[in-house]
Amino acid sequence: MNRPLQTRKLLTIVCEAALEKRLETELPQLGAHGYTISDARGSGAHGRRDAAWPASANIRVEVLCDETVAEAVIRHLEARYFTTYQLVAFLSDVQVLRAEKF
Amino acid sequence: MPFEPVILFFLLGALAGLIRSDLRIPAVLYESLSIFLLLAIGLKGGVELARYPLGDLIFAALCVVLAGALIPLIAFPVLLRAGKMARADAASIAAHYGSVSVVTFAVGSTFLAGQGVEAEGYLTVFLVLLEFPALMIGIWLARRGEGGGDWGKVLHEVFAGKSIVLLLGGLVIGWVAGGEGLKPLDKLFFDLFKGMLAIFLLEMGLVAASRIGDLRRAGWFLAGFAIIMPLVSASIGITTGLLLGLSIGGTTLLATLYASASYIAAPAAMRIAVPEANPGLSIGAALGITFPFNLLVGIPAYHWLATTLHGVFA
């Protein structure tokens, strides 16, 4: 019994680690069923973020969700965090099994 | 020479950072070391605290907190008017300088121990008490007139933050268990303390070197502030210490506490409470200039001043 693959959104947020606790409470409130957070480092508009200590640590948050939730989260980030925090967010289409999970 | 060898590890870290060495202290080690240092400082203070009647401490603690509150209130208008900084930046930097640095305190204690100078053990209580009032003042300065503010979140961030939990927890454990009770733990928490501090300072040297770029962008005013402000704060500390009748060691440590600028607890709290403040400025000044200044010049100078004035007034 091969179930078909379905399309969902993968929302990726790369931001400073200071936002982790906030996103953990806000993402479920905005309708996300789950998320994955990993430590990250890199470089961008705000220079190098080398994760040598908490103040220069980044995280990458990945959320699999439908388009409505993805839109809601990205609008929320735009309103609350885009101007004052170091943060990028982007959406992509991904193929998943068991789409009802997301 | 009144020079504390652990400081050389800080210099080594800074040098490694400046020559772009591939030396990196893993983030987990940084976390582990800070947990160890906070617990050890708390325990040590708790053991000492058991030797004093708590009632006597309340008045002194109140004076220390009130005098300490002067620091952000002095720093803020200077940064705002003379430094022409944005309100949020001035408030955030004022909070960093009003709050205290645990590592500077640890180096100060180690310095005094190396000189054979005794200090009142309950200074650790002041360390805990001085950490948060300045953060509250900083947030109030930034948010004054706007109303609102995320007080609940900030209070939680500060009081449930690991530095308060571990310092206070260690203090209570040390106080309850007493010196005898802690004997089996002495080897880990007290004998190894200096070595652990040395590795932590190596890491802080690396991080401090990486903040130099921020400072270059911030300009000369902030660099000057980062040296003059600790001297002003240390004077308040020495005056308070003398008025309270603290020993030379205690007065030196109180001056060191006032002179130090937080670069662990304050950045975390300010990032959440005053996000529009540029963390590069406050961390750059506190860690890039004030911290090394206190280590290399400040602590011996405060000790000298405390000794001299103690001779005059006591």
XYZ file of C-alpha atoms in Angstrom:
416
model
C 0.000 0.000 0.000
C 2.001 2.960 -1.284
C 0.536 6.222 -0.119
C 1.218 9.203 -2.387
C 3.665 11.937 -1.476
C 2.067 15.271 -0.732
C 3.376 18.808 -0.821
C 3.851 20.808 2.378
C 5.839 23.898 3.322
C 9.218 23.755 5.024
C 9.725 26.977 6.939
C 13.346 27.580 7.960
C 14.272 30.281 10.446
C 17.886 31.128 11.217
C 18.134 33.523 14.142
C 20.038 34.371 17.302
C 19.793 31.784 20.065
C 18.251 34.398 22.393
C 14.939 33.839 20.591
C 14.782 30.090 21.190
C 12.554 30.174 24.277
C 10.166 32.646 22.698
C 9.797 30.686 19.473
C 9.208 27.501 21.442
C 6.104 29.057 22.988
C 4.964 31.038 19.956
C 5.233 28.408 17.216
C 2.594 26.055 18.684
C 0.345 29.069 19.359
C 0.556 29.969 15.674
C -0.561 26.500 14.665
C 2.702 24.608 14.100
C 2.393 20.956 15.132
C 6.099 20.572 15.741
C 9.512 21.991 15.017
C 13.183 21.055 15.040
C 15.872 23.323 16.471
C 19.581 22.907 15.875
C 22.627 24.971 16.773
C 24.018 26.942 13.883
C 26.816 29.303 12.993
C 27.499 31.369 9.959
C 27.847 34.832 8.547
C 25.519 37.445 7.133
C 24.397 41.037 7.317
C 25.371 41.197 11.001
C 28.837 39.754 10.509
C 30.100 36.404 11.680
C 28.082 34.481 14.240
C 30.610 31.947 15.494
C 28.722 30.438 18.469
C 31.857 30.811 20.599
C 29.627 31.859 23.495
C 25.904 32.408 24.040
C 25.833 35.998 22.767
C 27.110 34.950 19.336
C 25.165 31.704 19.029
C 22.600 31.095 16.304
C 19.895 28.498 15.942
C 18.130 27.046 12.919
C 14.457 26.297 13.412
C 12.671 24.075 10.918
C 8.914 23.775 10.789
C 6.937 21.486 8.477
C 3.446 22.888 8.079
C 0.720 23.860 5.673
C 0.695 27.133 3.818
C -1.665 28.958 6.203
C 0.499 28.257 9.247
C 3.685 29.105 7.344
C 2.207 32.437 6.330
C 1.022 33.144 9.896
C 4.470 32.407 11.346
C 6.306 34.505 8.788
C 3.948 37.474 9.327
C 4.446 37.124 13.066
C 8.233 37.132 12.670
C 7.989 40.165 10.414
C 5.927 42.089 12.949
C 7.827 41.132 16.088
C 11.419 40.402 15.201
C 12.599 41.484 11.752
C 13.730 44.964 12.754
C 15.380 44.261 16.099
C 16.770 40.738 15.899
C 19.202 38.974 13.635
C 16.897 36.683 11.770
C 16.188 35.254 8.316
C 13.240 33.091 7.394
C 12.414 31.352 4.130
C 9.879 28.904 2.734
C 10.258 25.989 0.400
C 8.025 23.238 -0.935
C 8.822 19.739 0.242
C 7.329 16.314 -0.382
C 6.183 14.423 2.671
C 4.467 11.204 3.577
C 1.792 11.305 6.272
C 0.912 14.913 5.463
C -1.760 14.960 8.180
C 1.062 15.083 10.770
C 2.014 18.569 9.645
C 54.794 41.751 41.514
C 51.061 41.879 42.248
C 50.174 39.984 39.102
C 47.798 37.099 39.097
C 48.985 34.233 36.827
C 45.440 33.295 35.715
C 45.361 36.622 33.890
C 48.102 35.343 31.601
C 45.594 32.785 30.297
C 43.275 35.625 29.358
C 46.125 37.305 27.503
C 46.962 34.034 25.730
C 43.339 33.687 24.608
C 43.254 37.284 23.387
C 46.528 36.788 21.513
C 45.234 33.568 19.920
C 42.137 35.476 18.821
C 44.137 38.378 17.400
C 46.429 36.143 15.324
C 43.344 34.209 14.141
C 44.455 30.933 15.610
C 42.125 27.988 15.043
C 41.911 27.558 18.830
C 38.282 27.196 19.887
C 36.835 26.293 23.239
C 33.824 24.052 22.532
C 30.510 25.613 23.559
C 29.780 22.683 25.897
C 33.032 23.291 27.762
C 32.151 26.968 28.116
C 28.782 25.933 29.563
C 30.333 23.333 31.886
C 33.007 25.703 33.152
C 30.523 28.453 33.872
C 28.321 26.007 35.805
C 31.364 24.890 37.793
C 32.570 28.416 38.546
C 29.147 29.689 39.607
C 28.565 26.705 41.895
C 32.052 26.887 43.389
C 31.762 30.626 44.113
C 28.323 30.073 45.651
C 29.556 27.180 47.826
C 32.566 29.081 49.031
C 30.416 32.067 49.951
C 27.902 29.821 51.713
C 30.563 28.204 53.898
C 31.850 31.660 54.887
C 28.373 33.026 55.379
C 27.687 30.422 58.070
C 30.243 32.227 60.234
C 28.295 35.514 60.372
C 24.950 36.308 62.007
C 22.514 36.941 59.153
C 20.783 39.838 60.926
C 23.930 41.987 60.782
C 24.128 41.527 57.055
C 20.761 42.978 56.134
C 21.701 46.608 56.754
C 25.028 46.254 54.931
C 23.344 44.485 52.008
C 20.771 47.254 51.715
C 23.508 49.938 51.639
C 25.481 47.979 49.055
C 22.472 47.579 46.753
C 21.431 51.248 47.088
C 24.944 52.568 46.453
C 25.240 50.150 43.526
C 22.047 51.559 42.008
C 23.878 54.871 41.574
C 26.080 53.339 38.880
C 23.494 52.903 36.083
C 21.872 56.208 37.099
C 25.200 58.001 36.610
C 26.139 56.103 33.455
C 22.838 56.629 31.612
C 22.787 60.460 31.338
C 26.495 60.497 30.479
C 25.979 58.070 27.597
C 22.791 59.787 26.461
C 23.983 63.418 26.576
C 27.769 63.409 26.320
C 27.893 60.249 24.216
C 24.867 61.227 22.098
C 23.722 57.626 22.122
C 20.266 56.332 21.369
C 18.130 55.941 24.465
C 17.992 52.126 24.199
C 21.769 51.840 23.771
C 22.492 54.177 26.692
C 20.079 52.267 28.937
C 21.454 48.880 27.934
C 25.081 49.919 28.479
C 24.125 51.473 31.838
C 22.551 48.142 32.845
C 25.698 46.222 31.841
C 27.880 48.521 33.961
C 25.521 48.506 36.905
C 25.330 44.724 36.955
C 28.366 42.678 37.959
C 30.790 40.212 36.408
C 31.208 36.956 38.297
C 34.514 36.197 36.618
C 35.992 39.578 37.543
C 34.911 38.888 41.118
C 36.581 35.455 40.969
C 39.824 36.954 39.677
C 39.643 39.619 42.404
C 39.257 36.946 45.105
C 42.109 34.936 43.610
C 44.276 38.052 43.501
C 43.601 38.789 47.177
C 44.237 35.168 48.170
C 47.560 35.337 46.316
C 48.468 38.444 48.315
C 47.461 36.744 51.550
C 44.672 39.294 52.114
C 41.506 38.122 53.875
C 38.076 39.305 52.729
C 34.676 38.885 54.341
C 33.120 35.732 52.931
C 29.684 37.302 52.654
C 30.815 39.427 49.709
C 29.394 36.582 47.595
C 25.943 37.547 48.875
C 26.537 41.048 47.518
C 27.597 39.507 44.212
C 24.204 37.804 43.955
C 22.299 40.895 45.109
C 24.067 43.252 42.711
C 23.381 41.213 39.620
C 19.776 42.178 38.963
C 18.793 45.658 40.296
C 20.801 47.385 37.574
C 19.102 45.287 34.901
C 15.722 46.455 36.170
C 16.932 50.073 36.220
C 18.265 49.716 32.678
C 14.951 48.403 31.381
C 13.082 51.150 33.221
C 15.408 53.781 31.695
C 14.828 52.386 28.213
C 11.066 52.039 28.572
C 10.313 55.140 30.661
C 7.359 57.018 29.249
C 6.344 54.196 26.911
C 4.444 52.118 29.413
C 4.196 48.362 29.126
C 7.415 46.444 28.819
C 7.864 42.721 29.270
C 8.496 42.770 33.027
C 7.228 39.267 33.643
C 9.451 37.746 30.989
C 12.465 39.747 32.099
C 12.060 38.900 35.771
C 11.806 35.253 34.832
C 14.832 35.528 32.546
C 16.925 36.990 35.379
C 15.746 35.015 38.403
C 15.417 31.676 36.674
C 18.659 32.319 34.758
C 21.423 29.876 35.514
C 23.742 32.394 37.165
C 21.269 33.271 39.928
C 20.079 29.675 40.334
C 23.613 28.291 40.667
C 25.094 31.114 42.761
C 22.165 31.180 45.141
C 21.875 27.387 45.136
C 25.578 26.997 45.923
C 25.295 29.635 48.637
C 22.451 27.789 50.328
C 24.128 24.369 49.986
C 27.383 25.748 51.399
C 25.538 27.490 54.233
C 23.512 24.397 55.160
C 26.354 21.896 54.795
C 29.060 24.069 56.359
C 32.816 23.687 55.894
C 32.940 20.226 57.489
C 30.023 18.910 55.487
C 31.585 20.053 52.215
C 35.006 18.523 52.976
C 34.503 15.598 50.564
C 33.779 18.096 47.768
C 36.705 20.387 48.527
C 39.028 18.768 46.021
C 36.661 19.327 43.134
C 35.202 22.710 43.953
C 37.998 24.514 45.781
C 41.327 22.883 44.857
C 40.572 22.816 41.136
C 38.975 26.270 41.096
C 41.974 28.213 39.855
C 42.704 25.799 37.018
C 39.110 25.930 35.816
C 39.136 29.715 36.075
C 42.302 29.751 33.943
C 40.649 27.783 31.119
C 37.548 29.967 31.326
C 39.733 33.071 31.064
C 41.435 31.588 28.003
C 38.004 31.390 26.401
C 37.069 34.921 27.510
C 40.307 36.167 25.941
C 39.306 34.583 22.643
C 35.833 36.089 22.802
C 37.127 39.513 23.877
C 39.493 39.585 20.899
C 36.566 38.902 18.585
C 34.733 41.976 19.889
C 37.434 44.432 18.839
C 35.671 45.093 15.517
C 32.483 46.181 17.327
C 34.473 48.660 19.351
C 36.172 50.170 16.354
C 32.727 50.980 15.005
C 31.593 52.374 18.367
C 34.287 55.036 18.506
C 36.437 56.721 21.106
C 33.735 57.948 23.401
C 32.633 54.471 24.376
C 36.227 53.290 24.716
C 36.928 56.135 27.143
C 33.708 55.444 29.005
C 34.710 51.781 29.398
C 37.808 52.853 31.338
C 36.555 55.886 33.275
C 33.234 54.367 34.370
C 34.851 51.475 36.317
C 37.072 53.995 38.117
C 34.021 56.016 39.146
C 32.176 52.865 40.216
C 35.207 51.578 42.139
C 35.366 54.884 44.047
C 31.738 54.409 45.069
C 32.663 50.876 46.138
C 35.653 51.952 48.202
C 33.648 54.699 49.893
C 30.815 52.282 50.690
C 33.257 49.642 51.932
C 34.993 52.111 54.252
C 31.709 53.484 55.596
C 30.464 49.960 56.299
C 33.721 49.138 58.058
C 34.719 46.321 55.708
C 38.293 44.990 55.825
C 40.840 46.015 53.175
C 40.105 42.790 51.293
C 36.353 43.301 51.540
C 36.604 46.913 50.388
C 38.771 45.866 47.426
C 36.282 43.184 46.404
C 33.320 45.537 46.729
C 35.137 48.076 44.552
C 35.879 45.288 42.060
C 32.208 44.271 42.006
C 31.042 47.831 41.369
C 33.726 48.405 38.753
C 32.953 45.206 36.871
C 30.484 45.140 34.006
C 28.281 42.138 33.341
C 28.826 40.407 30.032
C 26.910 37.173 30.620
C 23.674 37.880 32.506
C 23.116 41.423 31.232
C 23.406 40.684 27.492
C 20.898 37.843 27.807
C 18.398 39.965 29.744
C 18.836 43.079 27.561
C 18.464 41.120 24.334
C 14.977 40.089 25.414
C 13.938 43.278 27.234
C 15.504 46.014 25.087
C 15.975 44.347 21.688
C 16.469 47.635 19.846
C 19.741 48.241 21.720
C 22.821 47.193 19.757
C 24.480 44.364 21.727
C 27.766 45.000 19.910
C 28.215 48.275 21.811
C 27.500 47.039 25.333
C 29.302 43.705 25.035
C 32.186 45.284 23.155
C 32.728 47.837 25.916
C 32.102 45.501 28.863
C 34.092 42.547 27.593
C 36.481 44.155 25.118
C 37.752 46.949 27.376
C 36.384 47.023 30.924
C 36.962 43.354 31.699
C 40.666 43.320 30.651
C 41.140 46.748 32.234
C 39.860 45.494 35.576
C 41.972 42.350 35.365
C 45.220 44.036 34.436
C 45.028 47.450 36.087
C 41.812 47.847 38.058
C 41.999 45.147 40.719
C 45.576 45.940 41.855
C 44.703 49.655 41.767
C 41.532 49.201 43.860
C 43.534 47.121 46.326
C 46.166 49.829 46.582
C 43.548 52.540 47.041
C 41.632 50.520 49.625
C 44.851 49.880 51.558
C 45.881 53.541 51.475
C 42.493 54.936 52.459
C 42.002 52.270 55.090
C 45.200 53.498 56.731
C 43.883 57.067 56.706
C 40.315 56.495 57.927
C 40.356 53.353 60.014
